[in-house]
Tab-separated table of C-alpha atoms in Angstrom:
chain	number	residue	atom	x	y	z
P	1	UNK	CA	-156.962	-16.601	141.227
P	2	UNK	CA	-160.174	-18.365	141.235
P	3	UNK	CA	-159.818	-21.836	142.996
P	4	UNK	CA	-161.312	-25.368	142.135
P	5	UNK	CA	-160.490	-28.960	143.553
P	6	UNK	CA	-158.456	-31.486	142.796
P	7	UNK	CA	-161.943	-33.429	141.637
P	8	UNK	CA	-164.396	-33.974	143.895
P	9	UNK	CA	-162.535	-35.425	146.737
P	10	UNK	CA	-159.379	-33.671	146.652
P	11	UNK	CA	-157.564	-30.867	147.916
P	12	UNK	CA	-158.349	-26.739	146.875
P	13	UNK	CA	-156.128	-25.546	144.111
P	14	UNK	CA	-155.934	-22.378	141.815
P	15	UNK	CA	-157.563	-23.242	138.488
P	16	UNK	CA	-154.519	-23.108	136.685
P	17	UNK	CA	-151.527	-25.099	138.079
P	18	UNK	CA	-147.389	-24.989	136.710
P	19	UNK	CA	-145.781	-27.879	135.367
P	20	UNK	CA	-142.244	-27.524	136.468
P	21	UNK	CA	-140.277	-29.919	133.882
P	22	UNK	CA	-138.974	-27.742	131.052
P	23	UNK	CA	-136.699	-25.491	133.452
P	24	UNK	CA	-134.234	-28.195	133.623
P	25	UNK	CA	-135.452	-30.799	131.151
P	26	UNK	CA	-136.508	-31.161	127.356
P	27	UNK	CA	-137.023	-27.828	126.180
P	28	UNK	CA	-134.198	-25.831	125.168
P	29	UNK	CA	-131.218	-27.500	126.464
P	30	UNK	CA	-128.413	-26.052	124.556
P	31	UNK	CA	-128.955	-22.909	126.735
P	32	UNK	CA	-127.628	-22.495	130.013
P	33	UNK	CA	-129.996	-23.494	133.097
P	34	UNK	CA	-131.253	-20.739	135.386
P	35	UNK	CA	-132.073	-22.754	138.461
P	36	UNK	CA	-132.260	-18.963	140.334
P	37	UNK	CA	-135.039	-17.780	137.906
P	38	UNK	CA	-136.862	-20.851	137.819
P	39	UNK	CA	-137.157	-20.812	141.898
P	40	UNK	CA	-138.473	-17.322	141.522
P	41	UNK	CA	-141.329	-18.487	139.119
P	42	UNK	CA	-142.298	-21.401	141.059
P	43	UNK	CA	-142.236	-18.860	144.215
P	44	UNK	CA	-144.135	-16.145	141.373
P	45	UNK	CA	-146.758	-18.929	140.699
P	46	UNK	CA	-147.942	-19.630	144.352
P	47	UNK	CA	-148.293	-15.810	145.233
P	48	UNK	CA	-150.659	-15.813	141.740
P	49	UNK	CA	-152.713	-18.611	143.252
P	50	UNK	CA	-151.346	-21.186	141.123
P	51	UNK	CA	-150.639	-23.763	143.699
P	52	UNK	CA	-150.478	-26.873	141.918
P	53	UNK	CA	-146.869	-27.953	141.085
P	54	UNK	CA	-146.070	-30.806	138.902
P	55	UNK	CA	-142.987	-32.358	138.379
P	56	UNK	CA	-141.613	-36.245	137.925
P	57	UNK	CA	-138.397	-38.265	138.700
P	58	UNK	CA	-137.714	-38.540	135.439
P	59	UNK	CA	-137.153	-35.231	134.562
P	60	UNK	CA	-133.688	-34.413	134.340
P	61	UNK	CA	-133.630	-37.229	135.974
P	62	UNK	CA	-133.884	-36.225	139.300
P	63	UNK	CA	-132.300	-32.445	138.898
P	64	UNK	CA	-136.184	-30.872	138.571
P	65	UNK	CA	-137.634	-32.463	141.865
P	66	UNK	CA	-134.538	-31.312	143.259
P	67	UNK	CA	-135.097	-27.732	141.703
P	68	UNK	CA	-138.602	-27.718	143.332
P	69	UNK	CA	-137.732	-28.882	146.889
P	70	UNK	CA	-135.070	-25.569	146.752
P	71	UNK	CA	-137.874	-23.657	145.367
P	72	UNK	CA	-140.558	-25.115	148.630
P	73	UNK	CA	-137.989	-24.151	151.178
P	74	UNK	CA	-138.692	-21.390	153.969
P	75	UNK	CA	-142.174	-21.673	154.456
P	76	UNK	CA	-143.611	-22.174	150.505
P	77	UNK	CA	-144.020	-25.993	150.815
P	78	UNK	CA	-147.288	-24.744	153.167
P	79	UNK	CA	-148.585	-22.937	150.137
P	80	UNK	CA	-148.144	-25.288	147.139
P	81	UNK	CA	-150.163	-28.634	146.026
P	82	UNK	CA	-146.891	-30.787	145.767
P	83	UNK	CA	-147.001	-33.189	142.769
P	84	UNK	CA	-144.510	-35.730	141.399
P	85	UNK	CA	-144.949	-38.804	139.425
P	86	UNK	CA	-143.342	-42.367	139.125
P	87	UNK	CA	-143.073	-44.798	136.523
P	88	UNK	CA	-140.777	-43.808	133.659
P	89	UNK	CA	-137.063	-44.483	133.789
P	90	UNK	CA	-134.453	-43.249	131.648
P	91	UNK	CA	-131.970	-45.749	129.497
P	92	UNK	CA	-129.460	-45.456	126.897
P	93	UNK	CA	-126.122	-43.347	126.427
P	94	UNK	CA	-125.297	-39.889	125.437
P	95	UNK	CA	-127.279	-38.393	122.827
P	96	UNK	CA	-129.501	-41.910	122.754
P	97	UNK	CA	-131.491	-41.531	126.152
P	98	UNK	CA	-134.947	-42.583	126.125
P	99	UNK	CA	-137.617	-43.214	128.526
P	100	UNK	CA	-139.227	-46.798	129.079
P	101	UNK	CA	-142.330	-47.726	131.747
P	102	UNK	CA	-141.671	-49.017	135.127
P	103	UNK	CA	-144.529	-50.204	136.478
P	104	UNK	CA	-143.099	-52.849	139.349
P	105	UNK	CA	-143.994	-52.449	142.747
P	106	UNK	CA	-140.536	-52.061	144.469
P	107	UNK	CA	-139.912	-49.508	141.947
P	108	UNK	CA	-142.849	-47.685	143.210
P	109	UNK	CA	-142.148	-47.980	146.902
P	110	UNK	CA	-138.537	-47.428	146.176
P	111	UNK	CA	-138.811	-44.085	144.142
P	112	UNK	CA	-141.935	-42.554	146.877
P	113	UNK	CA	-138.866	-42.258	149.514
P	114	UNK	CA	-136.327	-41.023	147.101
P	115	UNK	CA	-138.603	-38.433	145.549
P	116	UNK	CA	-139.351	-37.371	149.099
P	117	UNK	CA	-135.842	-36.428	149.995
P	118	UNK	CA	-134.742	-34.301	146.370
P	119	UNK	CA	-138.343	-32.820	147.605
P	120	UNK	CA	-137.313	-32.054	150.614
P	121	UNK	CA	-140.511	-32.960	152.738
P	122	UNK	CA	-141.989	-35.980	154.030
P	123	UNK	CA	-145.520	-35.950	151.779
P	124	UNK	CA	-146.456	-35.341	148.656
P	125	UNK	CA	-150.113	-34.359	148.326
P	126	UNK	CA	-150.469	-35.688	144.583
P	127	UNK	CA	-148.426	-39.205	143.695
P	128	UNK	CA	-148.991	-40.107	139.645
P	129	UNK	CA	-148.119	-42.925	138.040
P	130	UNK	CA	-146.492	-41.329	135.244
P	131	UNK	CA	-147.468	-44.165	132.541
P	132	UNK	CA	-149.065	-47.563	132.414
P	133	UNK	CA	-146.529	-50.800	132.499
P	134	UNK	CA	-147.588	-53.155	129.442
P	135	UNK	CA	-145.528	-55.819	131.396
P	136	UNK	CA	-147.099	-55.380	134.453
P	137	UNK	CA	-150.713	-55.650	136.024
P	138	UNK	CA	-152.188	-52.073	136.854
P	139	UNK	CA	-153.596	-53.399	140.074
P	140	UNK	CA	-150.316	-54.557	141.031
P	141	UNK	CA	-149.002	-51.341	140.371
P	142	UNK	CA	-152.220	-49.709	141.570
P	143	UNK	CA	-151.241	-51.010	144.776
P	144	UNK	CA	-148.309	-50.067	145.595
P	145	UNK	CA	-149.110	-46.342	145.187
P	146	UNK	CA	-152.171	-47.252	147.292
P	147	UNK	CA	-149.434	-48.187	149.811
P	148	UNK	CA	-147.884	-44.803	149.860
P	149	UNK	CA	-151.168	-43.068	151.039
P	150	UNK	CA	-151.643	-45.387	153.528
P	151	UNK	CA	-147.950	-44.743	154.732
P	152	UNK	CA	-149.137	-40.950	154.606
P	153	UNK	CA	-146.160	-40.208	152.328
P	154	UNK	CA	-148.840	-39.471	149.612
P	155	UNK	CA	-152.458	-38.096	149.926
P	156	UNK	CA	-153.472	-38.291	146.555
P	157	UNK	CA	-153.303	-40.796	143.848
P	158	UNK	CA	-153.195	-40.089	140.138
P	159	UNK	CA	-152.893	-41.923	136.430
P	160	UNK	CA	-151.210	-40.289	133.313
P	161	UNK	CA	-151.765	-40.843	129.738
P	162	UNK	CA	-154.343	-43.870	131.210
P	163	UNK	CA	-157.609	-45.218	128.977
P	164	UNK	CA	-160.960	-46.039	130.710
P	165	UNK	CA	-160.200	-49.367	130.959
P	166	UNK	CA	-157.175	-48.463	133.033
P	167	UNK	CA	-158.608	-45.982	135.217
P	168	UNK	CA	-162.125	-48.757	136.124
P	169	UNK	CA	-158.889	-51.349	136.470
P	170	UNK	CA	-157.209	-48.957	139.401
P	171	UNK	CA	-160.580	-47.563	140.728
P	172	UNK	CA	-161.289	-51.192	141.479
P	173	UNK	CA	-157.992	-51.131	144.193
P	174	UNK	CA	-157.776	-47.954	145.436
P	175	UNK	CA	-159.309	-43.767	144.274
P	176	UNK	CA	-158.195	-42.354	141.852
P	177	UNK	CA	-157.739	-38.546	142.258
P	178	UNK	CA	-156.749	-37.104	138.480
P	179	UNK	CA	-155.986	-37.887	135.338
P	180	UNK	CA	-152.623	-36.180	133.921
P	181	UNK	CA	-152.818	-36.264	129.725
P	182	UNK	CA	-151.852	-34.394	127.200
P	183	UNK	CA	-154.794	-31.906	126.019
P	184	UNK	CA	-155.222	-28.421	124.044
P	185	UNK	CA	-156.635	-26.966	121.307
P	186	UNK	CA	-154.649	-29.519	118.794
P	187	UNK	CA	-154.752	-32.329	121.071
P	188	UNK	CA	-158.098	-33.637	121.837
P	189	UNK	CA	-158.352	-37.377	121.490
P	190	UNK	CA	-159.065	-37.487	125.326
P	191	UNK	CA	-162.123	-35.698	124.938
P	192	UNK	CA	-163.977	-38.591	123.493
P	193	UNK	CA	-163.960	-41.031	126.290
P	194	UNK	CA	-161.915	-40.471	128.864
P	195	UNK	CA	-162.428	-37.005	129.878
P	196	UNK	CA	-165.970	-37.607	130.085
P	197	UNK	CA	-165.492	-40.748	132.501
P	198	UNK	CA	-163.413	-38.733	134.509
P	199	UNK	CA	-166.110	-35.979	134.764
P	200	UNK	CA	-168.954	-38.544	135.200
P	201	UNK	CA	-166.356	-39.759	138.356
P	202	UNK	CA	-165.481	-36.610	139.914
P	203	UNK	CA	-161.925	-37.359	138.324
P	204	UNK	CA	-159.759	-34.097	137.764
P	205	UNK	CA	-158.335	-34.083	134.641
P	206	UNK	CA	-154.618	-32.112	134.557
P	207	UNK	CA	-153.964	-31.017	130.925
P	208	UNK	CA	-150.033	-30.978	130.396
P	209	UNK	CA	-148.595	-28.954	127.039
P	210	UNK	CA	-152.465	-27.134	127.397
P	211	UNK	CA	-150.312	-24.443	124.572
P	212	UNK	CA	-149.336	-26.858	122.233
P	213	UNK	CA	-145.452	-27.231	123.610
P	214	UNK	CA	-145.774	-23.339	122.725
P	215	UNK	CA	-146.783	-23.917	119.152
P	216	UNK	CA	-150.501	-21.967	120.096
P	217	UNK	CA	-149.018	-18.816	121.516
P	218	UNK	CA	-147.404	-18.382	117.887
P	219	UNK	CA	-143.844	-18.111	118.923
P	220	UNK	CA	-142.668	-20.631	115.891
P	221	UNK	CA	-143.437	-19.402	112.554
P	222	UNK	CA	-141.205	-22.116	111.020
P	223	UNK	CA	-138.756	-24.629	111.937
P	224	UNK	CA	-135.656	-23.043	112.376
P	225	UNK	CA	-137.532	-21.432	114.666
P	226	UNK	CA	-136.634	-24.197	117.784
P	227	UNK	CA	-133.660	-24.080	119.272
P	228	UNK	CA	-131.041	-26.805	118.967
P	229	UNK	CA	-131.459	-29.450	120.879
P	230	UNK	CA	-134.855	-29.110	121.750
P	231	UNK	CA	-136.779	-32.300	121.718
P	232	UNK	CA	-139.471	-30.621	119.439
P	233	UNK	CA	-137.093	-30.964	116.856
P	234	UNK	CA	-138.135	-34.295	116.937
P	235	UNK	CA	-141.972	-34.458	116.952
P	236	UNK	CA	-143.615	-34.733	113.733
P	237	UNK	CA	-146.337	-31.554	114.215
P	238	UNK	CA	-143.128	-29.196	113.796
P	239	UNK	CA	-141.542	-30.682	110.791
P	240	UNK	CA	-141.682	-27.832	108.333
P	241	UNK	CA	-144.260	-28.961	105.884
P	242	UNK	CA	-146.650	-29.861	109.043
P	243	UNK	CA	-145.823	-26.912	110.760
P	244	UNK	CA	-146.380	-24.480	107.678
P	245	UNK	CA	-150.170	-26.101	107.607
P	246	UNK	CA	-150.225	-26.040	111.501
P	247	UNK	CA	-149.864	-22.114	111.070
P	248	UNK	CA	-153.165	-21.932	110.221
P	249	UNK	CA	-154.557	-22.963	113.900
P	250	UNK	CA	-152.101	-20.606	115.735
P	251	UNK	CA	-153.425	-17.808	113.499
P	252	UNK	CA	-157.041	-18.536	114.348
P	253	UNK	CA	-156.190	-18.359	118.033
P	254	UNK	CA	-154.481	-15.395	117.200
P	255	UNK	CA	-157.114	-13.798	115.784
P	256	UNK	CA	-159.570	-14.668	118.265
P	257	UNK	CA	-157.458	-13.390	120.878
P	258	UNK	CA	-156.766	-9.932	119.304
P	259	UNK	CA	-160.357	-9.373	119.061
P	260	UNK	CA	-160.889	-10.215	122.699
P	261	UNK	CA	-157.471	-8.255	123.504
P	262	UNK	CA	-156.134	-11.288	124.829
P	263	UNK	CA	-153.207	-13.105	124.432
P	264	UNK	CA	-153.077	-16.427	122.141
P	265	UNK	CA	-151.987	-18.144	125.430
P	266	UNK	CA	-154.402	-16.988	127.523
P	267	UNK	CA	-157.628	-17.967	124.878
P	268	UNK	CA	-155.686	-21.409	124.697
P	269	UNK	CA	-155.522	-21.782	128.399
P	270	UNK	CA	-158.894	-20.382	128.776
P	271	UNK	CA	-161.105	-22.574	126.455
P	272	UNK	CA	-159.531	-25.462	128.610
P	273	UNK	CA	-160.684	-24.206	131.733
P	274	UNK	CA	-163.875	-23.634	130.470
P	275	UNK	CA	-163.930	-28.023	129.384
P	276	UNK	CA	-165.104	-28.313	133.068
P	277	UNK	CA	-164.476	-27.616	136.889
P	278	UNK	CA	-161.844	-30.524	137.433
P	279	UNK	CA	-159.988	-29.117	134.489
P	280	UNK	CA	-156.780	-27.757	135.625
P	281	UNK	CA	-154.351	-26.730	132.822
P	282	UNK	CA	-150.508	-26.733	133.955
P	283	UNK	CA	-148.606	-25.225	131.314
P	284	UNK	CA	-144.946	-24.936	131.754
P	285	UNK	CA	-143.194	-21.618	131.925
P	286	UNK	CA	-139.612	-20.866	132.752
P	287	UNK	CA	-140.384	-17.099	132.161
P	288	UNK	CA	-141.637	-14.489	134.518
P	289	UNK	CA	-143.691	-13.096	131.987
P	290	UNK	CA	-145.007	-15.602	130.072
P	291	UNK	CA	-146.280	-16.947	133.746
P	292	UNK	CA	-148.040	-13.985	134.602
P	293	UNK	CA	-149.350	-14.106	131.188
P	294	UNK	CA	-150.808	-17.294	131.415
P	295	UNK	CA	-152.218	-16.586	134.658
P	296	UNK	CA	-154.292	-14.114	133.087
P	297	UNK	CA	-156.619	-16.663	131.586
P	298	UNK	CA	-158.184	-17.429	134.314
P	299	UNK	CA	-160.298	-14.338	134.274
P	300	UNK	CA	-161.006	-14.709	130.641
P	301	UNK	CA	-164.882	-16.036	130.270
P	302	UNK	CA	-165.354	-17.340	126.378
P	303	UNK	CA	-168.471	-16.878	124.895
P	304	UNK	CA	-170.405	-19.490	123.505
P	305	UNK	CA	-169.569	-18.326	120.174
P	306	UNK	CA	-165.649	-17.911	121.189
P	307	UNK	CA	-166.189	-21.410	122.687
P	308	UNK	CA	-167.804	-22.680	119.230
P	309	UNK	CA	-164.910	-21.413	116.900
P	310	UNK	CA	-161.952	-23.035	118.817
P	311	UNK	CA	-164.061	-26.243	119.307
P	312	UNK	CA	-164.080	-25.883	115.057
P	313	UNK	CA	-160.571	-26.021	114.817
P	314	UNK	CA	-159.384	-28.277	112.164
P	315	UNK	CA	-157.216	-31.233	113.435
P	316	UNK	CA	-153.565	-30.423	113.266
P	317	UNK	CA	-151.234	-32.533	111.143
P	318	UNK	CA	-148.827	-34.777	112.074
P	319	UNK	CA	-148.988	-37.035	115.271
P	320	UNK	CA	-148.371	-35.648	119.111
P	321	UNK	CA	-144.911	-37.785	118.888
């Protein structure tokens, strides 16, 4: 796979990356976990050069950064870009969980160690502060993560879902290294202001759900489509009436992609590569297939035409949440 950095300071990783969280969190959790498959993807991904691994605490919690330490073992933690992030904690009961900021800095310097051990090594090479604290001072925050490169138990510091304002606020204690937010072909609003800082900076900029949470590949024609108990169920862009207009932005892809005899995923995956050379997509697979699939788009090149009719995509309806 063709390679780019982890901006302009950081370390060399496949221009594509995996995000690691729906094989044991979120997505489809009325079926059965295959921890044995999902080792053999993350294993699949580094020999396809897609050596950027992103995962959190709070997924599961814990059991995924667990999953990818097993996965590392015997001589793949050498290969991979290890990231994890810090910052969200889970609260409430059975069927009410939810996930709140925690932005204090014992929390951070707390979590660094105990993500180390379910990782099962003694760095990891990207640390992310998984959202902003409204109750608590970035720089404070900002600082403690500083702490954990200077301890050499991170290399790399990154933001997620963070504004401008945010990012100049942390920049002001300590690099930062990426920006992980939510971006695709019906997800954009980054594009306006912060993307650009972070290219103006040298910032990589990690686009997580880069297909849509799947919607883009056209696997969901309608509702009843999800499976039970999959937190889509909840988000408002797959209620049925959104979803029925939403159709008409898969089928664009679609189209676009049969003419290029391509894959939805791949022209998804590809038009964000093509945003910029800090752009590194990490869509989530749990699939053999559907990962060597998506690892096909990096040898897609878009025309400037291709490029012109996905940037003319209408604006999906319903909000991201």
């Amino acid at each position: 796979m063709r390679t780019t950095t982890l901006g302009s300071k950081g370390p060399e990783v496949g221009v594509l990356g995996l995000g690691c969280m729906g094989m044991s969190f979120a997505y489809d959790m009325a079926a059965p976990r295959d921890d044995k498959t999902s080792v053999s993807v993350i294993r699949q991904a580094l020999d396809l050069g897609m050596t950027l691994l992103d995962t959190a605490d709070v997924y599961g919690p814990y059991i995924n950064e667990e999953l990818v330490g097993r996965a590392l073992v015997g001589g793949h933690r050498d290969r991979a870009v290890l990231a994890t992030k810090v910052g969200l904690a889970s609260v409430g009961g059975p069927g009410e969980v939810r996930t709140v900021p925690k932005g204090r800095p014992e929390h951070v310097r707390t979590s660094i160690d105990e993500s180390l051990r379910r990782l099962g090594t003694d760095h990891v090479d990207l640390y992310q502060l998984h959202r902003v604290d409204p109750d608590v001072p970035i720089e404070e925050t900002w600082g403690a993560m500083a702490e954990t490169v200077a301890a050499g138990k991170a290399r790399h510091i990154g933001l997620s879902e963070a504004t401008v304002d945010h990012l100049k606020r942390a920049q002001s204690v300590h690099p930062v290294t990426s920006v992980q937010s939510e971006m695709s072909l019906w997800t954009r609003e980054w594009m306006t202001d912060v993307l650009p800082y972070c290219q103006e900076q040298g910032i990589a900029f990690l686009p997580f759900s880069p297909l849509g949470k799947g919607f883009l590949t056209g696997r969901f024609a309608s509702f009843d489509d999800l499976p039970e108990d999959d937190f889509r169920r909840r988000l408002s862009r797959f209620q049925q009436e959104a979803l029925r207009a939403n159709l008409a932005i898969a089928g664009k892809v679609r189209e676009i992609a049969e003419r290029m005899e391509a894959t939805p995923a791949q022209v998804a995956l590809a038009w964000l590569i093509a945003q910029g050379p800090y752009v590194i997509p990490i869509p989530g697979t749990k699939i053999p297939n559907y990962l060597a699939d998506n690892a096909g788009s990096a040898d897609i090149e878009l025309s400037t035409e291709v490029l012109a009719e996905l940037d003319a995509l209408p604006t999906p309806q319903g909000g991201r949440y």
